[in-house]
Short mmCIF file of C-alpha atoms in Angstrom, two decimals:
data_model
loop_
_atom_site.label_atom_id
_atom_site.label_comp_id
_atom_site.label_asym_id
_atom_site.label_seq_id
_atom_site.Cartn_x
_atom_site.Cartn_y
_atom_site.Cartn_z
CA MET A 145 13.85 142.62 78.27
CA ILE A 146 16.07 140.40 80.45
CA ARG A 147 13.73 138.89 83.06
CA ASP A 148 15.26 139.24 86.68
CA ASN A 149 14.26 138.93 90.43
CA PHE A 150 14.55 142.76 91.44
CA SER A 151 12.02 144.99 92.56
CA ASN A 152 10.38 147.27 90.27
CA MET A 153 9.26 149.67 93.21
CA GLN A 154 13.02 150.25 94.40
CA SER A 155 14.48 153.54 93.19
CA VAL A 156 18.63 154.17 94.12
CA ARG A 157 19.93 157.79 94.09
CA LYS A 158 23.20 159.44 95.17
CA ASN A 159 23.55 163.20 96.02
CA VAL A 160 26.24 165.05 94.37
CA VAL A 161 28.99 166.33 96.86
CA THR A 162 29.22 170.24 96.73
CA VAL A 163 31.90 172.53 98.25
CA GLU A 164 32.75 176.23 97.69
CA ASN A 165 36.30 177.32 97.90
CA GLY A 166 37.71 173.36 98.72
CA GLY A 167 38.34 170.78 96.63
CA VAL A 168 36.71 167.23 95.83
CA VAL A 169 37.83 163.62 95.34
CA ALA A 170 35.27 161.35 93.23
CA ALA A 171 36.61 157.68 93.29
CA GLN A 172 35.19 154.14 93.28
CA HIS A 173 35.54 153.41 96.99
CA LYS A 174 35.02 156.13 99.66
CA LEU A 175 38.08 155.19 101.76
CA GLY A 176 40.30 155.71 98.57
CA ALA A 177 38.67 159.45 98.15
CA GLN A 178 38.93 160.04 101.68
CA VAL A 179 42.87 159.60 101.46
CA GLY A 180 42.88 162.17 98.43
CA ALA A 181 40.50 164.57 100.29
CA ASP A 182 42.89 164.24 103.46
CA ILE A 183 45.92 165.47 101.06
CA LEU A 184 43.74 168.44 99.66
CA ALA A 185 42.95 169.25 103.42
CA ALA A 186 46.58 169.22 104.43
CA GLY A 187 47.48 171.96 101.56
CA GLY A 188 48.20 169.50 98.53
CA ASP A 189 46.53 170.23 95.00
CA ALA A 190 45.09 168.02 92.83
CA ILE A 191 48.11 166.31 91.57
CA ASP A 192 48.99 165.27 95.20
CA ALA A 193 45.56 163.98 95.74
CA ALA A 194 45.38 162.21 92.74
CA ILE A 195 48.93 160.27 93.71
CA ALA A 196 47.68 159.37 97.11
CA THR A 197 44.48 158.14 95.65
CA SER A 198 46.03 156.06 93.27
CA PHE A 199 47.93 154.16 95.91
CA ALA A 200 45.12 154.04 98.22
CA MET A 201 42.76 152.58 95.57
CA GLY A 202 45.17 149.66 95.16
CA VAL A 203 44.62 148.59 98.62
CA VAL A 204 40.74 149.17 99.35
CA GLU A 205 40.06 147.51 95.73
CA PRO A 206 43.07 145.54 95.04
CA TRP A 207 41.39 143.34 92.42
CA MET A 208 40.68 146.33 90.29
CA SER A 209 43.85 148.01 90.33
CA GLY A 210 47.12 148.60 92.26
CA PRO A 211 51.20 149.57 91.78
CA ALA A 212 51.60 146.36 89.30
CA GLY A 213 49.04 147.90 86.76
CA GLY A 214 48.89 150.58 84.30
CA GLY A 215 46.60 153.34 82.86
CA ALA A 216 46.40 157.10 81.87
CA MET A 217 45.92 160.32 83.67
CA MET A 218 44.44 163.86 82.44
CA ILE A 219 45.85 166.79 83.88
CA TYR A 220 44.27 170.16 83.69
CA ARG A 221 46.53 173.19 85.22
CA ALA A 222 44.54 176.28 86.18
CA ASP A 223 47.39 178.58 86.26
CA GLU A 224 48.52 177.80 83.02
CA ASP A 225 44.90 176.95 81.53
CA ARG A 226 46.66 173.97 79.96
CA THR A 227 46.19 170.28 79.81
CA TYR A 228 48.30 167.39 79.86
CA CYS A 229 48.34 163.51 79.51
CA ILE A 230 50.21 160.97 81.17
CA THR A 231 50.36 157.46 79.87
CA PHE A 232 51.61 154.57 81.91
CA GLY A 233 50.33 151.81 79.95
CA MET A 234 52.00 148.12 80.26
CA ARG A 235 54.38 146.64 77.77
CA SER A 236 54.93 142.92 77.12
CA PRO A 237 58.56 141.95 78.34
CA ALA A 238 61.34 142.22 76.21
CA GLY A 239 61.81 138.51 76.70
CA LEU A 240 58.60 137.47 76.01
CA ASP A 241 58.64 134.28 72.96
CA VAL A 242 55.39 134.02 71.19
CA ALA A 243 56.23 130.51 70.85
CA ASP A 244 55.25 130.20 74.41
CA TYR A 245 51.71 130.92 73.60
CA PRO A 246 50.56 128.31 71.29
CA LEU A 247 46.86 128.28 70.28
CA SER A 248 45.00 125.14 71.77
CA GLY A 249 42.44 124.92 68.69
CA GLU A 250 39.83 124.74 71.39
CA GLY A 251 37.58 127.90 70.69
CA VAL A 252 37.49 131.18 72.21
CA ALA A 253 39.05 132.26 75.47
CA GLY A 254 36.74 132.92 78.13
CA ASP A 255 38.00 136.19 79.94
CA LEU A 256 37.91 139.54 78.51
CA PHE A 257 38.95 139.08 75.06
CA PRO A 258 37.37 136.49 72.29
CA TRP A 259 41.04 135.89 71.25
CA ALA A 260 41.59 132.19 70.15
CA ARG A 261 42.32 130.27 73.29
CA VAL A 262 46.23 129.68 74.08
CA VAL A 263 47.16 126.41 75.79
CA GLY A 264 46.44 126.33 79.55
CA ASP A 265 45.13 130.27 79.36
CA ARG A 266 48.69 131.07 79.78
CA ASN A 267 47.85 134.67 78.29
CA GLN A 268 45.27 135.56 80.91
CA ILE A 269 46.29 133.46 84.14
CA GLY A 270 49.60 133.02 85.99
CA ALA A 271 53.04 134.58 85.67
CA THR A 272 53.52 134.12 81.75
CA ALA A 273 50.60 136.73 81.68
CA ILE A 274 52.25 139.61 83.73
CA ALA A 275 53.39 142.69 81.65
CA VAL A 276 55.55 145.34 82.70
CA PRO A 277 53.82 147.46 85.32
CA GLY A 278 53.50 151.35 84.52
CA THR A 279 51.24 152.84 87.53
CA VAL A 280 54.30 153.53 89.78
CA ALA A 281 55.98 155.31 87.02
CA GLY A 282 53.10 157.34 85.92
CA MET A 283 52.88 158.53 89.60
CA GLY A 284 56.24 159.28 89.88
CA LEU A 285 56.17 161.50 86.50
CA ALA A 286 53.27 163.31 87.81
CA PHE A 287 54.93 163.90 91.00
CA ASP A 288 58.35 164.90 89.09
CA ARG A 289 56.38 167.33 87.06
CA PHE A 290 53.73 168.64 89.20
CA GLY A 291 53.68 167.50 92.79
CA THR A 292 54.05 169.96 95.58
CA MET A 293 54.11 167.86 98.86
CA PRO A 294 56.81 165.30 99.74
CA TRP A 295 56.22 161.93 98.05
CA ARG A 296 56.43 159.99 101.38
CA ASP A 297 53.52 161.82 102.51
CA LEU A 298 51.44 160.86 99.36
CA VAL A 299 52.12 157.23 99.60
CA SER A 300 52.43 156.54 103.43
CA PRO A 301 48.55 156.59 104.22
CA ALA A 302 48.29 153.96 101.57
CA ALA A 303 50.70 151.84 103.66
CA LYS A 304 48.38 152.65 106.49
CA LEU A 305 45.54 151.69 105.07
CA ALA A 306 47.05 148.29 104.21
CA SER A 307 48.56 147.61 107.39
CA GLY A 308 45.02 148.01 108.81
CA GLY A 309 43.91 145.06 106.38
CA LEU A 310 40.99 144.75 103.63
CA SER A 311 37.53 144.63 105.31
CA VAL A 312 35.20 141.90 103.91
CA ASP A 313 31.76 143.22 103.27
CA TRP A 314 29.13 141.64 101.00
CA TYR A 315 30.61 143.20 98.11
CA ALA A 316 33.87 142.30 98.64
CA ALA A 317 32.87 138.65 99.50
CA LEU A 318 31.08 138.79 96.08
CA ILE A 319 33.93 139.88 94.20
CA ILE A 320 36.26 137.23 95.43
CA ALA A 321 33.87 134.47 95.11
CA SER A 322 33.58 135.43 91.61
CA SER A 323 37.46 134.62 91.16
CA THR A 324 38.08 131.69 93.40
CA ARG A 325 38.87 129.02 91.42
CA GLU A 326 41.31 130.97 89.59
CA LEU A 327 42.69 132.49 92.97
CA ALA A 328 42.91 129.19 94.56
CA LYS A 329 45.67 127.98 91.49
CA ASN A 330 48.27 130.65 93.26
CA PRO A 331 49.36 129.82 96.62
CA THR A 332 50.22 133.39 98.14
CA ALA A 333 46.94 134.50 96.10
CA ALA A 334 44.84 131.86 97.76
CA GLU A 335 46.72 132.44 101.24
CA THR A 336 45.76 136.05 100.90
CA PHE A 337 42.29 135.89 99.74
CA LEU A 338 40.79 132.81 100.52
CA GLU A 339 39.62 130.70 103.45
CA ASP A 340 40.35 126.99 103.16
CA GLY A 341 40.48 127.44 99.45
CA GLN A 342 36.82 129.37 99.38
CA TRP A 343 35.79 132.72 99.28
CA PRO A 344 35.85 134.38 102.75
CA THR A 345 32.56 134.79 104.50
CA ILE A 346 31.08 137.41 106.18
CA ALA A 347 29.61 136.93 110.21
CA GLY A 348 25.98 136.44 109.06
CA TRP A 349 22.84 138.42 107.74
CA THR A 350 22.58 140.57 110.19
CA ALA A 351 25.14 140.80 112.77
CA LEU A 352 28.08 143.24 112.59
CA SER A 353 31.26 142.06 111.15
CA ASP A 354 34.85 143.13 111.01
CA LYS A 355 36.21 140.46 109.55
CA ARG A 356 39.92 141.73 107.44
CA ILE A 357 41.83 140.24 104.92
CA ASN A 358 45.74 140.72 105.91
CA LEU A 359 47.80 142.79 103.82
CA ASP A 360 50.94 143.44 105.60
CA ARG A 361 53.06 142.32 103.03
CA MET A 362 51.42 144.95 100.81
CA ALA A 363 51.92 147.67 103.48
CA ALA A 364 55.39 147.12 103.86
CA THR A 365 56.04 147.27 99.83
CA LEU A 366 54.25 150.32 99.98
CA GLN A 367 56.22 152.04 102.77
CA ARG A 368 59.24 151.10 100.81
CA ILE A 369 57.73 152.82 97.96
CA ALA A 370 57.14 155.81 99.80
CA ASP A 371 60.65 155.91 101.60
CA LYS A 372 62.71 155.38 98.90
CA GLY A 373 60.92 156.84 95.77
CA ALA A 374 59.20 155.72 92.53
CA ARG A 375 61.95 154.54 90.92
CA GLU A 376 62.50 151.88 94.13
CA PHE A 377 59.82 149.70 92.30
CA TYR A 378 61.81 149.61 89.10
CA GLU A 379 65.53 149.72 89.97
CA GLY A 380 66.05 149.35 93.48
CA ASP A 381 66.03 146.09 95.50
CA LEU A 382 62.23 145.80 95.50
CA ALA A 383 62.46 145.73 91.58
CA ALA A 384 64.89 143.00 92.03
CA GLU A 385 62.25 140.83 94.18
CA ILE A 386 59.59 141.74 92.13
CA VAL A 387 61.26 139.87 89.04
CA ALA A 388 62.79 137.21 90.96
CA ASP A 389 59.31 136.27 92.15
CA VAL A 390 57.74 136.41 88.50
CA ARG A 391 60.32 134.57 87.23
CA ASP A 392 60.04 131.90 89.98
CA ALA A 393 56.32 131.65 89.07
CA GLY A 394 57.39 130.92 85.66
CA GLY A 395 56.96 134.51 84.02
CA CYS A 396 59.79 136.35 81.83
CA LEU A 397 59.72 139.70 83.32
CA SER A 398 63.34 141.17 83.87
CA LEU A 399 65.31 143.85 85.59
CA ASP A 400 65.95 145.23 81.99
CA ASP A 401 62.35 145.29 81.63
CA MET A 402 61.53 147.36 84.51
CA LYS A 403 64.58 149.61 84.42
CA SER A 404 63.88 150.75 80.90
CA TYR A 405 60.13 151.58 81.66
CA GLN A 406 59.08 155.15 81.64
CA ALA A 407 55.59 156.82 81.66
CA VAL A 408 55.08 159.29 79.14
CA LEU A 409 53.97 163.25 79.48
CA SER A 410 52.63 164.82 76.28
CA ASP A 411 49.64 166.80 75.05
CA PRO A 412 46.47 165.52 74.91
CA LEU A 413 44.05 165.04 71.91
CA THR A 414 41.97 168.07 71.63
CA ALA A 415 38.20 167.81 70.52
CA SER A 416 36.27 171.14 69.84
CA TYR A 417 32.43 170.51 70.53
CA ARG A 418 29.48 172.70 71.48
CA GLY A 419 31.55 175.69 71.35
CA GLY A 420 33.68 173.97 74.38
CA THR A 421 36.68 171.54 74.06
CA VAL A 422 37.12 167.83 75.17
CA TYR A 423 40.69 166.67 75.87
CA THR A 424 41.75 162.94 75.85
CA PRO A 425 44.74 160.75 75.91
CA PRO A 426 46.27 160.77 72.34
CA ALA A 427 47.65 157.01 71.81
CA MET A 428 47.00 153.12 72.78
CA THR A 429 43.49 154.44 74.39
CA ALA A 430 40.06 155.04 73.58
CA GLY A 431 40.83 158.79 73.71
CA GLU A 432 41.02 159.11 69.80
CA ASN A 433 37.45 157.38 69.50
CA LEU A 434 35.79 159.47 71.79
CA ALA A 435 37.02 162.49 69.80
CA GLU A 436 35.63 160.80 66.47
CA CYS A 437 32.57 160.36 68.22
CA LEU A 438 32.16 163.93 69.16
CA GLU A 439 32.93 165.05 65.61
CA ILE A 440 30.29 162.93 64.26
CA LEU A 441 27.53 164.53 67.08
CA SER A 442 28.89 167.65 66.35
CA HIS A 443 26.86 167.80 63.02
CA GLN A 444 23.46 167.39 64.81
CA ASP A 445 21.42 169.56 67.12
CA PHE A 446 19.23 167.73 70.03
CA GLU A 447 16.54 169.45 71.63
CA GLY A 448 14.95 169.38 75.35
CA THR A 449 16.90 169.37 78.47
CA SER A 450 17.68 165.94 78.67
CA PRO A 451 18.23 163.09 75.83
CA GLY A 452 15.60 161.86 73.98
CA ALA A 453 15.21 159.44 70.81
CA ASP A 454 17.30 161.39 68.45
CA ALA A 455 20.37 161.46 70.92
CA TYR A 456 20.51 158.45 71.86
CA GLY A 457 20.03 156.82 68.49
CA ALA A 458 23.00 159.48 67.58
CA TYR A 459 25.21 158.17 70.29
CA VAL A 460 24.65 154.83 68.65
CA ASP A 461 25.40 155.61 65.26
CA ALA A 462 28.41 157.20 66.44
CA LEU A 463 29.50 154.26 68.38
CA LYS A 464 29.24 151.66 65.81
CA THR A 465 31.32 154.03 63.13
CA THR A 466 34.15 154.34 65.77
CA TYR A 467 34.02 150.49 66.93
CA LYS A 468 34.13 149.07 63.57
CA ARG A 469 37.35 151.28 63.03
CA ARG A 470 38.72 150.22 66.17
CA LEU A 471 38.16 146.71 66.12
CA ARG A 472 39.67 146.53 62.55
CA ASP A 473 42.23 149.32 62.73
CA MET A 474 43.41 149.17 66.49
CA GLY A 475 42.69 145.75 67.07
CA ASP A 476 41.33 145.95 70.19
CA ALA A 477 38.17 143.27 70.57
CA ASP A 478 37.33 142.46 74.12
CA ASP A 479 33.86 140.91 75.22
CA SER A 480 31.73 143.67 76.78
CA ARG A 481 30.29 141.30 78.77
CA ALA A 482 33.06 140.44 80.78
CA PRO A 483 34.25 141.57 84.11
CA ALA A 484 36.67 143.99 83.69
CA CYS A 485 39.21 145.27 86.42
CA THR A 486 39.92 149.13 86.26
CA THR A 487 39.03 151.68 88.45
CA HIS A 488 38.64 155.50 87.79
CA PHE A 489 38.80 158.56 90.28
CA SER A 490 38.72 162.42 89.58
CA VAL A 491 40.13 165.29 91.40
CA THR A 492 39.52 168.92 91.62
CA ASP A 493 41.39 171.60 93.97
CA ARG A 494 40.37 174.70 95.31
CA HIS A 495 42.56 176.15 92.64
CA GLY A 496 40.59 174.49 89.64
CA ASN A 497 43.48 172.26 88.71
CA MET A 498 41.50 168.76 87.72
CA VAL A 499 42.98 165.06 87.10
CA ALA A 500 41.36 162.26 85.94
CA VAL A 501 42.95 159.01 86.41
CA THR A 502 42.06 155.32 84.89
CA GLN A 503 44.23 152.68 86.37
CA THR A 504 43.91 148.99 85.87
CA LEU A 505 44.98 145.60 86.30
CA LEU A 506 43.03 144.45 83.31
CA SER A 507 41.03 141.30 84.30
CA ILE A 508 39.31 141.13 87.68
CA PHE A 509 42.34 140.06 90.18
CA GLY A 510 44.54 140.34 87.01
CA SER A 511 46.77 137.52 86.59
CA LYS A 512 45.54 135.75 89.78
CA VAL A 513 49.24 135.97 91.06
CA VAL A 514 50.21 137.50 94.21
CA LEU A 515 53.92 137.74 94.84
CA PRO A 516 55.19 136.13 98.06
CA GLY A 517 57.98 138.76 98.61
CA SER A 518 56.02 142.16 97.81
CA GLY A 519 52.41 141.14 98.53
CA LEU A 520 51.81 142.72 95.33
CA LEU A 521 48.39 141.40 93.02
CA MET A 522 50.05 141.48 89.35
CA ASN A 523 48.28 142.45 86.11
CA ASN A 524 47.74 140.33 83.44
CA GLY A 525 48.36 142.75 80.18
CA ILE A 526 49.65 140.24 77.92
CA LEU A 527 45.67 139.08 77.57
CA TRP A 528 45.60 142.64 75.64
CA PHE A 529 47.71 141.30 72.98
CA ASP A 530 45.87 139.13 69.97
CA PRO A 531 47.66 135.42 70.20
CA GLU A 532 47.25 134.78 66.63
CA PRO A 533 49.94 136.62 64.51
CA GLY A 534 49.64 139.34 61.43
CA ARG A 535 46.83 141.17 63.22
CA PRO A 536 46.98 144.96 64.26
CA ASN A 537 47.25 144.11 68.05
CA SER A 538 49.33 140.68 67.85
CA LEU A 539 51.25 139.39 70.83
CA ALA A 540 54.80 140.60 70.41
CA PRO A 541 57.80 141.48 72.60
CA ASP A 542 58.32 144.94 74.21
CA LYS A 543 55.25 146.08 72.71
CA ARG A 544 52.67 148.53 74.18
CA CYS A 545 49.22 147.45 75.49
CA LEU A 546 46.04 149.09 73.53
CA MET A 547 43.89 150.13 76.86
CA ASN A 548 40.35 150.65 77.00
CA VAL A 549 40.88 153.68 79.12
CA CYS A 550 39.33 157.18 78.43
CA PRO A 551 39.45 159.68 81.27
CA ALA A 552 38.90 163.26 79.55
CA ILE A 553 38.89 166.85 80.83
CA GLY A 554 36.05 169.09 79.21
CA GLN A 555 35.53 172.93 79.49
CA HIS A 556 32.52 174.43 78.23
CA LYS A 557 30.88 177.83 78.90
CA ASP A 558 31.70 178.30 82.53
CA ARG A 559 32.47 174.74 83.69
CA CYS A 560 35.22 172.55 83.59
CA PHE A 561 34.74 168.71 84.22
CA ALA A 562 36.97 165.80 84.67
CA ILE A 563 35.38 162.17 84.11
CA GLY A 564 36.21 158.81 83.17
CA ALA A 565 35.00 155.31 84.07
CA SER A 566 35.81 151.76 84.41
CA GLY A 567 34.11 148.89 82.70
CA GLY A 568 36.54 147.60 79.88
CA ARG A 569 34.78 148.57 76.25
CA LYS A 570 31.75 150.13 78.17
CA ILE A 571 33.97 153.06 79.05
CA LEU A 572 33.81 155.00 75.97
CA PRO A 573 29.96 154.81 75.58
CA ALA A 574 29.77 156.10 79.19
CA ILE A 575 32.02 158.99 78.74
CA LEU A 576 30.46 160.19 75.38
CA GLN A 577 26.78 160.37 77.00
CA LEU A 578 28.11 161.88 80.03
CA THR A 579 29.85 164.35 77.72
CA SER A 580 26.85 165.11 75.97
CA CYS A 581 24.57 165.70 78.73
CA LEU A 582 27.10 168.12 80.50
CA MET A 583 27.33 169.89 77.02
CA ASP A 584 24.71 169.27 75.00
CA PHE A 585 22.00 169.43 77.48
CA ASP A 586 23.81 171.77 80.33
CA MET A 587 22.56 168.92 82.76
CA THR A 588 23.82 169.48 86.48
CA LEU A 589 26.66 166.74 87.42
CA GLU A 590 23.87 164.98 89.57
CA ASP A 591 21.25 164.54 86.69
CA ALA A 592 23.95 163.49 84.43
CA PHE A 593 25.12 160.58 86.47
CA HIS A 594 21.56 159.63 86.81
CA GLN A 595 20.47 159.78 83.46
CA ALA A 596 20.00 156.42 82.04
CA ARG A 597 22.55 155.15 79.38
CA VAL A 598 22.97 152.82 76.63
CA ASP A 599 25.76 150.51 75.83
CA PHE A 600 27.16 149.62 72.54
CA SER A 601 30.81 148.25 72.57
CA GLY A 602 30.94 146.32 69.36
CA GLY A 603 29.33 143.47 68.42
CA ASP A 604 25.37 143.30 67.20
CA THR A 605 23.36 144.35 70.56
CA VAL A 606 22.80 147.91 71.96
CA ILE A 607 22.23 147.10 75.64
CA ILE A 608 19.37 149.73 77.10
CA ASP A 609 18.53 150.62 80.62
CA GLN A 610 15.05 149.38 81.12
CA SER A 611 14.25 152.47 83.04
CA LEU A 612 14.18 154.53 79.51
CA SER A 613 10.88 155.67 78.20
CA PRO A 614 9.00 152.99 75.93
CA ASP A 615 9.19 155.23 72.83
CA ILE A 616 13.26 155.70 73.16
CA VAL A 617 13.01 152.14 73.52
CA ALA A 618 10.55 151.40 70.74
CA ALA A 619 12.75 153.83 68.47
CA LEU A 620 16.19 152.29 69.23
CA GLY A 621 14.59 149.00 68.54
CA GLU A 622 13.41 150.04 65.05
CA ARG A 623 17.15 150.35 63.77
CA HIS A 624 19.26 147.83 66.06
CA HIS A 625 19.11 144.60 68.04
CA CYS A 626 18.19 145.72 71.52
CA VAL A 627 18.19 144.07 74.78
CA THR A 628 17.16 146.12 77.96
CA THR A 629 18.57 145.29 81.13
CA ARG A 630 18.29 146.86 84.68
CA ARG A 631 21.03 148.97 86.33
CA THR A 632 22.57 147.12 89.05
CA ALA A 633 25.24 146.82 91.26
CA PHE A 634 26.61 143.56 90.32
CA PRO A 635 27.21 142.64 87.52
CA TYR A 636 27.28 146.02 85.72
CA ALA A 637 25.75 146.29 82.83
CA PHE A 638 27.17 149.88 82.19
CA ALA A 639 30.59 151.23 82.94
CA CYS A 640 31.19 152.62 86.41
CA PRO A 641 31.74 156.48 86.06
CA ALA A 642 33.43 159.05 88.92
CA GLY A 643 33.86 162.93 87.78
CA VAL A 644 34.21 166.22 89.13
CA LEU A 645 32.78 169.63 88.29
CA ARG A 646 33.75 173.25 88.62
CA GLN A 647 31.98 176.27 88.12
CA GLY A 648 32.80 179.57 89.55
CA GLU A 649 34.35 178.71 92.99
CA ILE A 650 32.07 175.54 93.41
CA ASN A 651 33.55 172.25 93.04
CA GLN A 652 31.07 169.13 92.84
CA GLY A 653 31.97 165.33 92.88
CA MET A 654 29.71 162.31 91.73
CA THR A 655 30.35 158.30 91.16
CA GLU A 656 28.09 155.94 89.74
CA ILE A 657 24.80 155.67 91.57
CA MET A 658 24.86 151.68 91.73
CA SER A 659 28.53 151.67 92.98
CA PRO A 660 28.22 150.37 96.79
CA TRP A 661 31.49 151.86 97.59
CA GLY A 662 32.06 154.63 95.36
CA ASP A 663 31.72 158.48 96.92
CA ALA A 664 32.79 162.05 96.50
CA VAL A 665 34.48 163.50 99.38
CA ALA A 666 35.34 166.92 99.95
CA GLU A 667 38.10 168.63 101.59
CA ASN A 668 37.97 169.40 105.29
CA ARG A 669 40.61 171.64 106.52
CA ASP A 670 38.87 171.93 109.66
CA VAL A 671 40.27 168.43 110.44
CA SER A 672 43.52 168.07 112.41
#
């Protein structure tokens, strides 16, 4: 057990949000969820709400995601009874020169991935770490294919949020403090997030505070995207400004990279499980790994109304099998202990349409570069590639990044759910266990999110929530090297999920119980 200083008497719970004949948005920030819920209340459907939430989340937790990131989206259309996937992962620039990322010979890099260290950490910090962004294209494709409300009405709420600034509470101050040294290296990032080169303070231990970070430049950029459409980000004056700022900072992003970028609409992977079906993204994600784990679990029967030692043991065995293959054949090898920079939100509307979106900048605060013109915090997608040649995921120009994202939609008996999580390689274990809780044990959404989890994300160690019974801990310890730890708000030992569930005309939403900002918000059609 890892010793800590926290009370053993304290318990943390969240209530599930339930609404009949109405929609729900579950997100890692309640203001982002509220933006989506307002769109539902205005008559939009799940796609409209997801687009609005996507842009809003880049404002209220900008270190997690934003227009300059990438990700994947799972979509269920109730009238078609059909599921789609949109992938909008980042790409390396076509002009990238692998020789610009020489190995330093100084051991392992210290951020998300245990790659060999590159001279000056050029693949993880600064403009040389920036990949071609995909999020705006992903939202644009979703809008073109399924949107029902005007694009401007979906993006403008995020611009309005940004114009009001970013509130600095204790959690925001803690997140910023964790990256102060790196943020200080970029003048615009330091100007935006720091005070005199240090993390922003709050008013005091007990006093009320309304300290805010100025996001006016981001607000103006979002309004341009709202007014001119998604392709303004890739082909318009905004694209030219983004490219010029990245190149002035030393990056190799080009206007051709931006113009040629396209998100992809495809059919999802389909996994049959326990008489139901789970849909996941098909490629360059952890979707196929979830499908593999479910296939392994399908050959076992679990008893009881919640997971016991047999179920947790089966989860770990399945995860060990799939991660062995993933790390060998797919090339993804990040450090599951490192802080990931990702967000997830799920939406269901009154008609039964569902959306699950995971979007990311990769590392927390991405490349730690804020562009002086647009005010955008840029990704560090180049870090997704192994800088050593001859490996499955080796760095190369114009190459898709391999992501850990795993948004999923499941149908089982009379229920349909959309779930996903942030947390790097911890995402897959969380989604596997939530899926099992809902489909093997018919747990409620609230109980599934409160259920203690284990994590195995590669390496040699199984991490166990210390609230699990001693019998389960002992059974796992007999077969694996295990460490018990507390489920806390920071740092996250486990992933941070968000999900929605529909049964009949009843919709529900739930977020990670330890997330201090995460909430599910129901639409309120009585609000003017």
